[in-house]
mmCIF file of C-alpha atoms and ligand atoms in Angstrom:
data_model
loop_
_atom_site.group_PDB
_atom_site.id
_atom_site.type_symbol
_atom_site.label_atom_id
_atom_site.label_comp_id
_atom_site.label_asym_id
_atom_site.label_seq_id
_atom_site.Cartn_x
_atom_site.Cartn_y
_atom_site.Cartn_z
ATOM 1 C CA MET A 1 -14.904 -23.087 1.320
ATOM 2 C CA ARG A 2 -15.680 -23.786 -2.311
ATOM 3 C CA ILE A 3 -15.124 -20.823 -4.566
ATOM 4 C CA GLU A 4 -18.023 -20.583 -7.185
ATOM 5 C CA ARG A 5 -17.434 -17.357 -8.969
ATOM 6 C CA ILE A 6 -14.996 -14.593 -9.471
ATOM 7 C CA GLU A 7 -15.805 -11.326 -11.064
ATOM 8 C CA ILE A 8 -13.026 -8.992 -12.114
ATOM 9 C CA TYR A 9 -13.310 -5.165 -12.805
ATOM 10 C CA HIS A 10 -10.508 -3.136 -14.345
ATOM 11 C CA VAL A 11 -11.286 0.480 -13.259
ATOM 12 C CA ALA A 12 -10.008 3.948 -13.755
ATOM 13 C CA MET A 13 -10.592 6.344 -10.727
ATOM 14 C CA PRO A 14 -10.064 9.998 -11.447
ATOM 15 C CA LEU A 15 -7.982 11.789 -8.833
ATOM 16 C CA VAL A 16 -9.054 15.148 -7.389
ATOM 17 C CA TYR A 17 -5.556 16.430 -8.250
ATOM 18 C CA PRO A 18 -2.401 14.859 -9.732
ATOM 19 C CA PHE A 19 -0.212 12.697 -7.465
ATOM 20 C CA ARG A 20 3.370 13.653 -8.141
ATOM 21 C CA THR A 21 6.287 11.350 -7.100
ATOM 22 C CA ALA A 22 9.804 10.292 -8.319
ATOM 23 C CA TYR A 23 7.909 8.026 -10.728
ATOM 24 C CA GLY A 24 6.075 10.858 -12.447
ATOM 25 C CA ASP A 25 2.651 12.480 -12.273
ATOM 26 C CA GLU A 26 -0.652 10.542 -12.207
ATOM 27 C CA TYR A 27 -4.060 11.970 -12.943
ATOM 28 C CA THR A 28 -6.057 8.794 -12.786
ATOM 29 C CA ILE A 29 -5.543 5.660 -10.672
ATOM 30 C CA GLU A 30 -6.070 2.406 -12.432
ATOM 31 C CA SER A 31 -7.071 -0.484 -10.207
ATOM 32 C CA VAL A 32 -8.366 -4.038 -10.417
ATOM 33 C CA LEU A 33 -11.285 -5.122 -8.107
ATOM 34 C CA VAL A 34 -12.289 -8.678 -7.596
ATOM 35 C CA ARG A 35 -15.542 -10.106 -6.095
ATOM 36 C CA MET A 36 -15.208 -13.617 -5.097
ATOM 37 C CA SER A 37 -18.285 -15.643 -3.997
ATOM 38 C CA GLY A 38 -19.024 -19.085 -2.641
ATOM 39 C CA GLU A 39 -21.362 -20.825 -0.317
ATOM 40 C CA GLY A 40 -23.837 -17.876 -0.099
ATOM 41 C CA ALA A 41 -21.205 -15.196 0.770
ATOM 42 C CA TYR A 42 -18.946 -12.859 -1.116
ATOM 43 C CA GLY A 43 -15.817 -10.699 -0.461
ATOM 44 C CA TRP A 44 -14.032 -8.037 -2.296
ATOM 45 C CA GLY A 45 -10.264 -7.532 -3.030
ATOM 46 C CA GLU A 46 -8.326 -4.905 -4.902
ATOM 47 C CA ALA A 47 -4.986 -4.677 -6.617
ATOM 48 C CA THR A 48 -3.561 -1.233 -7.469
ATOM 49 C CA PRO A 49 -0.149 -1.605 -9.111
ATOM 50 C CA GLY A 50 -0.529 1.545 -11.229
ATOM 51 C CA ARG A 51 -1.549 2.315 -14.869
ATOM 52 C CA LEU A 52 1.912 1.529 -16.089
ATOM 53 C CA PRO A 53 4.621 -0.859 -14.919
ATOM 54 C CA ILE A 54 6.548 1.899 -13.149
ATOM 55 C CA TYR A 55 6.198 1.334 -9.445
ATOM 56 C CA CYS A 56 6.897 -2.415 -10.123
ATOM 57 C CA ASN A 57 6.685 -4.742 -13.140
ATOM 58 C CA GLU A 58 2.919 -5.145 -12.919
ATOM 59 C CA TRP A 59 0.199 -2.848 -14.248
ATOM 60 C CA ALA A 60 -3.551 -2.782 -14.030
ATOM 61 C CA ALA A 61 -4.408 -4.013 -17.481
ATOM 62 C CA GLY A 62 -1.863 -6.759 -17.189
ATOM 63 C CA VAL A 63 -3.174 -7.740 -13.754
ATOM 64 C CA TYR A 64 -6.708 -7.876 -15.147
ATOM 65 C CA ALA A 65 -5.668 -10.054 -18.115
ATOM 66 C CA LEU A 66 -3.650 -12.487 -15.837
ATOM 67 C CA LEU A 67 -6.515 -12.722 -13.439
ATOM 68 C CA ARG A 68 -9.143 -13.361 -16.222
ATOM 69 C CA ASP A 69 -7.091 -15.875 -18.157
ATOM 70 C CA HIS A 70 -5.073 -17.742 -15.691
ATOM 71 C CA LEU A 71 -5.352 -16.998 -12.026
ATOM 72 C CA ALA A 72 -9.066 -16.844 -11.457
ATOM 73 C CA PRO A 73 -9.774 -20.135 -13.419
ATOM 74 C CA ARG A 74 -7.329 -21.821 -11.099
ATOM 75 C CA ILE A 75 -9.407 -20.846 -8.003
ATOM 76 C CA VAL A 76 -12.962 -21.207 -9.250
ATOM 77 C CA GLY A 77 -14.392 -24.539 -8.322
ATOM 78 C CA GLN A 78 -11.671 -25.253 -5.731
ATOM 79 C CA GLU A 79 -12.062 -25.860 -2.044
ATOM 80 C CA VAL A 80 -10.028 -22.935 -0.434
ATOM 81 C CA PRO A 81 -9.934 -23.377 3.239
ATOM 82 C CA SER A 82 -7.157 -20.767 4.104
ATOM 83 C CA GLY A 83 -5.098 -17.989 2.651
ATOM 84 C CA GLU A 84 -2.168 -20.350 2.585
ATOM 85 C CA ALA A 85 -4.239 -22.751 0.419
ATOM 86 C CA LEU A 86 -5.061 -20.023 -2.009
ATOM 87 C CA GLN A 87 -1.470 -19.087 -2.262
ATOM 88 C CA ALA A 88 -0.574 -22.778 -2.897
ATOM 89 C CA LEU A 89 -3.024 -22.954 -5.741
ATOM 90 C CA LEU A 90 -1.283 -19.933 -7.347
ATOM 91 C CA ALA A 91 2.324 -20.900 -6.457
ATOM 92 C CA ALA A 92 3.153 -22.287 -9.970
ATOM 93 C CA PHE A 93 3.027 -18.701 -11.293
ATOM 94 C CA LYS A 94 6.219 -16.710 -10.572
ATOM 95 C CA GLY A 95 5.847 -13.168 -9.295
ATOM 96 C CA ASN A 96 2.711 -11.147 -10.152
ATOM 97 C CA HIS A 97 2.220 -10.243 -6.619
ATOM 98 C CA PHE A 98 -0.486 -7.620 -7.061
ATOM 99 C CA ALA A 99 -2.623 -10.033 -9.199
ATOM 100 C CA LYS A 100 -2.333 -12.726 -6.589
ATOM 101 C CA ALA A 101 -3.134 -10.096 -3.809
ATOM 102 C CA ALA A 102 -6.435 -9.211 -5.527
ATOM 103 C CA LEU A 103 -7.558 -12.865 -4.986
ATOM 104 C CA ASP A 104 -6.065 -13.220 -1.534
ATOM 105 C CA LEU A 105 -7.706 -10.004 -0.240
ATOM 106 C CA ALA A 106 -11.064 -11.071 -1.693
ATOM 107 C CA TRP A 107 -10.651 -14.546 0.008
ATOM 108 C CA TRP A 108 -9.987 -12.983 3.317
ATOM 109 C CA ASP A 109 -12.943 -10.693 3.093
ATOM 110 C CA LEU A 110 -15.142 -13.553 1.976
ATOM 111 C CA ASP A 111 -13.882 -15.680 4.865
ATOM 112 C CA ALA A 112 -14.458 -12.871 7.431
ATOM 113 C CA ARG A 113 -18.003 -12.150 6.056
ATOM 114 C CA GLN A 114 -18.951 -15.769 6.100
ATOM 115 C CA LYS A 115 -17.851 -15.986 9.748
ATOM 116 C CA GLY A 116 -19.600 -12.813 10.516
ATOM 117 C CA ARG A 117 -16.467 -11.205 11.924
ATOM 118 C CA PRO A 118 -14.617 -7.976 11.225
ATOM 119 C CA LEU A 119 -11.412 -8.653 9.182
ATOM 120 C CA TRP A 120 -9.121 -6.863 11.584
ATOM 121 C CA GLU A 121 -10.168 -9.178 14.351
ATOM 122 C CA LEU A 122 -9.745 -12.319 12.162
ATOM 123 C CA LEU A 123 -6.195 -11.160 11.227
ATOM 124 C CA GLY A 124 -5.217 -10.833 14.981
ATOM 125 C CA GLY A 125 -5.505 -7.120 15.427
ATOM 126 C CA THR A 126 -5.219 -5.521 18.790
ATOM 127 C CA GLY A 127 -8.147 -3.124 18.356
ATOM 128 C CA PRO A 128 -10.137 -1.512 15.456
ATOM 129 C CA THR A 129 -8.371 1.967 15.551
ATOM 130 C CA VAL A 130 -5.055 2.692 13.717
ATOM 131 C CA ASP A 131 -3.004 5.803 13.549
ATOM 132 C CA VAL A 132 -2.542 7.339 10.088
ATOM 133 C CA GLY A 133 -0.203 9.925 8.771
ATOM 134 C CA ALA A 134 -0.333 12.770 6.222
ATOM 135 C CA ASP A 135 1.469 12.365 2.850
ATOM 136 C CA PHE A 136 2.475 15.016 0.430
ATOM 137 C CA GLY A 137 3.627 14.589 -3.196
ATOM 138 C CA VAL A 138 5.893 17.042 -5.043
ATOM 139 C CA MET A 139 4.354 20.551 -5.290
ATOM 140 C CA ASP A 140 4.953 23.508 -7.452
ATOM 141 C CA THR A 141 6.617 25.491 -4.632
ATOM 142 C CA VAL A 142 7.980 24.649 -1.134
ATOM 143 C CA ASP A 143 5.766 27.510 0.221
ATOM 144 C CA GLU A 144 2.798 25.619 -1.010
ATOM 145 C CA LEU A 145 4.011 22.504 0.766
ATOM 146 C CA LEU A 146 4.690 24.379 4.007
ATOM 147 C CA LYS A 147 1.086 25.636 3.977
ATOM 148 C CA GLU A 148 -0.306 22.097 3.493
ATOM 149 C CA ILE A 149 1.946 20.725 6.305
ATOM 150 C CA ALA A 150 0.832 23.502 8.598
ATOM 151 C CA LYS A 151 -2.812 22.400 7.953
ATOM 152 C CA ALA A 152 -1.972 18.686 8.577
ATOM 153 C CA LYS A 153 -0.205 19.698 11.894
ATOM 154 C CA ALA A 154 -3.158 21.751 12.945
ATOM 155 C CA ALA A 155 -5.480 18.780 12.096
ATOM 156 C CA GLY A 156 -3.462 16.731 14.540
ATOM 157 C CA PHE A 157 -1.540 14.449 12.128
ATOM 158 C CA LYS A 158 1.178 12.617 14.038
ATOM 159 C CA ARG A 159 3.630 12.374 11.226
ATOM 160 C CA VAL A 160 4.213 13.759 7.625
ATOM 161 C CA LYS A 161 5.629 11.811 4.704
ATOM 162 C CA LEU A 162 7.165 13.856 1.919
ATOM 163 C CA LYS A 163 7.851 12.535 -1.652
ATOM 164 C CA PHE A 164 11.455 13.256 -2.552
ATOM 165 C CA ARG A 165 13.077 13.332 -5.988
ATOM 166 C CA PRO A 166 15.865 15.053 -7.744
ATOM 167 C CA GLY A 167 14.947 18.853 -7.771
ATOM 168 C CA TRP A 168 12.633 18.394 -4.751
ATOM 169 C CA ASP A 169 15.270 17.231 -2.334
ATOM 170 C CA VAL A 170 17.594 18.409 0.437
ATOM 171 C CA ASP A 171 16.728 22.081 0.234
ATOM 172 C CA MET A 172 12.990 21.230 0.497
ATOM 173 C CA VAL A 173 13.663 19.067 3.600
ATOM 174 C CA ALA A 174 15.851 21.837 5.167
ATOM 175 C CA ARG A 175 12.990 24.367 4.705
ATOM 176 C CA VAL A 176 10.410 21.875 6.054
ATOM 177 C CA ARG A 177 12.563 21.023 9.038
ATOM 178 C CA ALA A 178 13.269 24.726 9.823
ATOM 179 C CA ALA A 179 9.482 25.467 9.750
ATOM 180 C CA PHE A 180 8.555 22.348 11.841
ATOM 181 C CA PRO A 181 11.406 21.554 14.097
ATOM 182 C CA ASP A 182 9.618 18.798 16.139
ATOM 183 C CA LEU A 183 7.259 17.148 13.656
ATOM 184 C CA PRO A 184 7.944 13.519 12.783
ATOM 185 C CA ILE A 185 8.858 13.612 9.060
ATOM 186 C CA HIS A 186 10.145 11.018 6.752
ATOM 187 C CA ILE A 187 10.908 11.101 2.921
ATOM 188 C CA ASP A 188 10.034 8.569 0.247
ATOM 189 C CA CYS A 189 12.540 8.470 -2.558
ATOM 190 C CA ASN A 190 10.691 5.785 -4.613
ATOM 191 C CA SER A 191 13.958 4.195 -5.707
ATOM 192 C CA ALA A 192 15.222 7.347 -7.463
ATOM 193 C CA TYR A 193 18.878 7.218 -6.269
ATOM 194 C CA ARG A 194 22.073 4.997 -6.281
ATOM 195 C CA LEU A 195 24.994 4.589 -3.946
ATOM 196 C CA GLU A 196 26.730 7.616 -5.682
ATOM 197 C CA SER A 197 24.293 9.768 -3.642
ATOM 198 C CA THR A 198 25.589 8.515 -0.233
ATOM 199 C CA ALA A 199 27.030 11.957 0.611
ATOM 200 C CA MET A 200 23.653 13.456 0.092
ATOM 201 C CA PHE A 201 21.945 10.933 2.371
ATOM 202 C CA ARG A 202 24.613 11.581 4.995
ATOM 203 C CA LYS A 203 23.697 15.278 4.833
ATOM 204 C CA LEU A 204 20.097 14.329 5.468
ATOM 205 C CA ASP A 205 21.152 12.745 8.816
ATOM 206 C CA THR A 206 21.224 16.325 10.208
ATOM 207 C CA TYR A 207 17.496 16.776 9.801
ATOM 208 C CA GLY A 208 16.284 14.233 12.168
ATOM 209 C CA LEU A 209 14.108 12.319 9.762
ATOM 210 C CA ALA A 210 12.153 9.325 11.125
ATOM 211 C CA MET A 211 13.352 7.221 8.178
ATOM 212 C CA ILE A 212 14.354 7.401 4.484
ATOM 213 C CA GLU A 213 11.986 5.211 2.443
ATOM 214 C CA GLN A 214 13.290 3.228 -0.573
ATOM 215 C CA PRO A 215 16.304 5.394 -1.443
ATOM 216 C CA LEU A 216 17.836 3.078 -3.874
ATOM 217 C CA ALA A 217 16.785 0.624 -6.643
ATOM 218 C CA HIS A 218 13.413 -1.107 -6.463
ATOM 219 C CA ASP A 219 14.894 -4.579 -6.520
ATOM 220 C CA ASP A 220 17.925 -3.989 -4.345
ATOM 221 C CA LEU A 221 18.893 -5.191 -0.951
ATOM 222 C CA ILE A 222 22.626 -5.239 -0.834
ATOM 223 C CA ASP A 223 23.293 -1.586 -1.739
ATOM 224 C CA HIS A 224 20.680 -0.602 0.961
ATOM 225 C CA ALA A 225 22.728 -2.499 3.495
ATOM 226 C CA THR A 226 25.850 -0.615 2.373
ATOM 227 C CA LEU A 227 24.015 2.743 2.648
ATOM 228 C CA GLN A 228 22.489 1.866 5.950
ATOM 229 C CA ASN A 229 26.023 1.302 7.295
ATOM 230 C CA GLU A 230 27.065 4.760 6.144
ATOM 231 C CA ILE A 231 24.083 6.787 7.530
ATOM 232 C CA ASP A 232 22.391 7.056 10.890
ATOM 233 C CA THR A 233 18.823 7.642 9.634
ATOM 234 C CA PRO A 234 16.976 4.351 9.450
ATOM 235 C CA ILE A 235 16.204 3.085 5.947
ATOM 236 C CA CYS A 236 12.678 1.854 5.302
ATOM 237 C CA LEU A 237 12.266 -0.651 2.532
ATOM 238 C CA ASP A 238 9.103 -0.604 0.357
ATOM 239 C CA GLU A 239 9.636 -1.647 -3.327
ATOM 240 C CA SER A 240 12.397 -4.066 -2.375
ATOM 241 C CA ILE A 241 10.276 -6.258 -0.090
ATOM 242 C CA THR A 242 8.122 -8.376 -2.364
ATOM 243 C CA SER A 243 8.009 -11.593 -0.393
ATOM 244 C CA VAL A 244 8.553 -13.206 3.109
ATOM 245 C CA ASP A 245 11.918 -14.496 1.916
ATOM 246 C CA ARG A 246 13.022 -10.995 0.714
ATOM 247 C CA ALA A 247 12.134 -9.623 4.083
ATOM 248 C CA ARG A 248 14.187 -12.307 5.797
ATOM 249 C CA LYS A 249 17.171 -11.480 3.604
ATOM 250 C CA ALA A 250 16.837 -7.728 4.192
ATOM 251 C CA ILE A 251 16.771 -8.268 7.960
ATOM 252 C CA GLU A 252 19.643 -10.698 7.826
ATOM 253 C CA ILE A 253 22.025 -8.393 6.008
ATOM 254 C CA GLY A 254 20.985 -5.202 7.811
ATOM 255 C CA ALA A 255 19.419 -3.496 4.761
ATOM 256 C CA CYS A 256 16.854 -1.546 6.789
ATOM 257 C CA GLY A 257 15.550 -0.379 10.160
ATOM 258 C CA TRP A 258 11.950 -0.357 9.081
ATOM 259 C CA ILE A 259 9.722 -2.234 6.556
ATOM 260 C CA ASN A 260 6.701 -0.766 4.843
ATOM 261 C CA ILE A 261 4.162 -3.540 4.010
ATOM 262 C CA LYS A 262 1.657 -3.146 1.237
ATOM 263 C CA PRO A 263 -0.551 -6.166 0.873
ATOM 264 C CA GLY A 264 -0.594 -5.748 -2.962
ATOM 265 C CA ARG A 265 3.155 -5.697 -3.335
ATOM 266 C CA VAL A 266 3.615 -8.922 -1.238
ATOM 267 C CA GLY A 267 0.810 -11.025 -2.833
ATOM 268 C CA GLY A 268 -1.852 -10.353 -0.263
ATOM 269 C CA LEU A 269 -2.792 -10.361 3.370
ATOM 270 C CA THR A 270 -1.574 -13.903 3.914
ATOM 271 C CA ASN A 271 1.991 -12.872 3.104
ATOM 272 C CA ALA A 272 1.633 -9.406 4.662
ATOM 273 C CA VAL A 273 0.790 -11.077 8.091
ATOM 274 C CA ALA A 274 3.677 -13.478 7.627
ATOM 275 C CA ILE A 275 6.118 -10.568 6.884
ATOM 276 C CA HIS A 276 4.705 -8.759 9.926
ATOM 277 C CA ASP A 277 5.376 -11.735 12.201
ATOM 278 C CA LEU A 278 8.895 -12.216 10.821
ATOM 279 C CA CYS A 279 9.763 -8.577 11.423
ATOM 280 C CA GLN A 280 8.309 -8.768 14.882
ATOM 281 C CA GLN A 281 10.599 -11.745 15.726
ATOM 282 C CA GLY A 282 13.502 -9.932 14.095
ATOM 283 C CA GLY A 283 12.979 -6.709 15.981
ATOM 284 C CA ILE A 284 12.170 -4.631 12.761
ATOM 285 C CA PRO A 285 9.098 -2.404 13.238
ATOM 286 C CA CYS A 286 6.717 -2.074 10.289
ATOM 287 C CA TRP A 287 4.055 0.318 8.968
ATOM 288 C CA VAL A 288 1.289 -0.133 6.388
ATOM 289 C CA GLY A 289 1.755 1.665 3.014
ATOM 290 C CA GLY A 290 -0.822 2.352 0.284
ATOM 291 C CA MET A 291 -1.171 2.559 -3.420
ATOM 292 C CA LEU A 292 -4.079 5.075 -3.564
ATOM 293 C CA GLU A 293 -6.639 2.207 -3.482
ATOM 294 C CA SER A 294 -10.361 2.831 -3.308
ATOM 295 C CA ALA A 295 -11.996 2.306 0.012
ATOM 296 C CA VAL A 296 -12.013 -1.469 -0.629
ATOM 297 C CA GLY A 297 -8.253 -1.684 -0.776
ATOM 298 C CA GLN A 298 -7.793 0.808 1.997
ATOM 299 C CA GLY A 299 -10.285 -1.243 4.077
ATOM 300 C CA HIS A 300 -7.863 -4.202 3.821
ATOM 301 C CA ASN A 301 -4.854 -1.922 4.637
ATOM 302 C CA MET A 302 -6.674 -0.579 7.728
ATOM 303 C CA ALA A 303 -7.447 -4.061 8.972
ATOM 304 C CA LEU A 304 -3.809 -5.117 8.516
ATOM 305 C CA ALA A 305 -2.604 -2.096 10.256
ATOM 306 C CA THR A 306 -4.251 -3.241 13.552
ATOM 307 C CA LEU A 307 -1.582 -5.854 14.085
ATOM 308 C CA PRO A 308 0.814 -5.076 16.959
ATOM 309 C CA ASN A 309 4.127 -4.614 15.097
ATOM 310 C CA PHE A 310 2.801 -1.755 12.960
ATOM 311 C CA ARG A 311 4.440 1.055 14.918
ATOM 312 C CA TYR A 312 4.314 4.024 12.659
ATOM 313 C CA PRO A 313 1.218 5.797 11.375
ATOM 314 C CA ALA A 314 -0.079 4.101 8.114
ATOM 315 C CA ASP A 315 -0.637 5.613 4.695
ATOM 316 C CA VAL A 316 -4.367 5.308 4.924
ATOM 317 C CA PHE A 317 -6.142 8.381 3.846
ATOM 318 C CA PRO A 318 -9.638 9.857 4.147
ATOM 319 C CA SER A 319 -11.315 9.050 0.726
ATOM 320 C CA ASP A 320 -11.852 12.738 -0.099
ATOM 321 C CA ARG A 321 -8.044 13.422 -0.014
ATOM 322 C CA PHE A 322 -7.789 11.758 -3.455
ATOM 323 C CA TYR A 323 -11.307 10.912 -4.700
ATOM 324 C CA ALA A 324 -14.587 12.761 -4.970
ATOM 325 C CA PRO A 325 -16.306 10.541 -4.515
ATOM 326 C CA ASP A 326 -14.588 7.205 -3.609
ATOM 327 C CA LEU A 327 -15.527 4.264 -5.841
ATOM 328 C CA ALA A 328 -16.469 2.309 -2.691
ATOM 329 C CA GLU A 329 -18.451 2.984 0.424
ATOM 330 C CA PRO A 330 -18.778 3.800 3.186
ATOM 331 C CA GLU A 331 -15.876 6.239 2.460
ATOM 332 C CA ILE A 332 -12.781 6.340 4.582
ATOM 333 C CA GLU A 333 -13.063 9.136 7.216
ATOM 334 C CA LEU A 334 -10.940 10.055 10.162
ATOM 335 C CA SER A 335 -12.477 8.848 13.444
ATOM 336 C CA GLY A 336 -10.263 11.323 15.427
ATOM 337 C CA PRO A 337 -7.062 13.337 14.858
ATOM 338 C CA SER A 338 -4.638 11.194 12.851
ATOM 339 C CA ARG A 339 -6.626 7.965 13.219
ATOM 340 C CA VAL A 340 -9.183 5.756 11.393
ATOM 341 C CA THR A 341 -11.342 3.003 12.918
ATOM 342 C CA CYS A 342 -12.287 -0.255 11.142
ATOM 343 C CA PRO A 343 -16.049 -0.761 11.024
ATOM 344 C CA ASP A 344 -17.655 -3.166 13.349
ATOM 345 C CA ALA A 345 -19.125 -5.114 10.456
ATOM 346 C CA PRO A 346 -18.194 -8.387 8.808
ATOM 347 C CA GLY A 347 -15.107 -8.431 6.569
ATOM 348 C CA ILE A 348 -13.751 -5.040 5.636
ATOM 349 C CA GLY A 349 -17.286 -3.564 5.960
ATOM 350 C CA ARG A 350 -17.051 -1.851 2.593
ATOM 351 C CA GLU A 351 -17.848 -2.437 -0.997
ATOM 352 C CA PRO A 352 -18.082 -0.680 -4.390
ATOM 353 C CA ASN A 353 -20.972 1.623 -5.056
ATOM 354 C CA SER A 354 -22.570 -0.194 -8.013
ATOM 355 C CA GLU A 355 -23.293 2.890 -10.087
ATOM 356 C CA ARG A 356 -19.844 4.301 -9.680
ATOM 357 C CA LEU A 357 -18.288 0.815 -10.394
ATOM 358 C CA ALA A 358 -20.273 0.650 -13.672
ATOM 359 C CA LYS A 359 -19.218 4.235 -14.641
ATOM 360 C CA GLN A 360 -15.429 3.669 -13.856
ATOM 361 C CA THR A 361 -15.181 0.180 -15.252
ATOM 362 C CA VAL A 362 -12.805 -0.076 -18.295
ATOM 363 C CA GLN A 363 -13.283 -3.849 -18.820
ATOM 364 C CA ALA A 364 -14.857 -6.577 -16.769
ATOM 365 C CA ALA A 365 -15.068 -10.424 -16.788
ATOM 366 C CA THR A 366 -16.700 -13.144 -14.853
ATOM 367 C CA ILE A 367 -15.188 -16.662 -14.285
ATOM 368 C CA ASP A 368 -17.748 -19.110 -12.841
ATOM 369 C CA GLY A 369 -17.954 -22.786 -12.372
ATOM 370 C CA CYS A 370 -19.513 -23.601 -15.826
HETATM 371 MG MG1 MG B 401 6.955 4.164 -0.781
#
């Protein structure tokens, strides 16, 4: 397929309330949306690395500039028959996974729309419905958190993820576990700790957590292998897994029992599927994470989550959990307790609302064949 035009939108999406993690508090999510067109069809992609280079070394304004000045011009005018071919065209550029992912996701949506098939089906999913979990950031008080978890449990959510950072740590987990003895719970440390905290992680073994997500440095594998040797609770790697090769190394050295796959962090769906397949062969179960994307990015995440080795509820959220309204439509809604269903429409079946896109755009560019 010949790519004729790429439109790039750097947007700022106001959150309904601040999202608080070990990285800090965010009031607005900055994201980059890409519309790729060719041969009479179009598709949408989204990269949501954050407003600042804090989750990783990319940030939305940087992703926008890189796409506009270097990556999109490499793709426009080219024949791109597959996700692998797209990745090959971008291979000269080191890193910058989120920026590459915006194009990769748009290519997959475009390809699926052109074929008239839902993306989940094209990726090899087992069915359109996926389990999703509830996720809670840091709150002012544990009492407030307990109330929110009770609501999520009553709504039928199958698992709860808790953000975990110094000052909102073992005591918080102890109180949650005491209140909800049987609920599947895991914590996400967002790389806030080092091996010096091994004793604290050993203590957490007593609370029966499903996993401990990214306890140590964002770029580490070796210390995670050391920690995994010292504790019973499985470690789940998120920030550390940025490529198929990093996933292979993590599995080889025993750095984790789970891998969280985010299409943005690994350069797109092409690599996300490859990591999924590698983990499946290596006996490591996966689940799909999220970066508070609009319904475009979440649409891609949902499609990915239909693959068979995603064995833990995904971080896909109803749109109104974070946005009122979502930049894109149709909004993400639960299709039953703790589950969402991919639409029976070509591609991701979602796209930005043009009025909201115009309102939330910070800067935009178009790269075409001229
Ligand atoms: Mg995480």
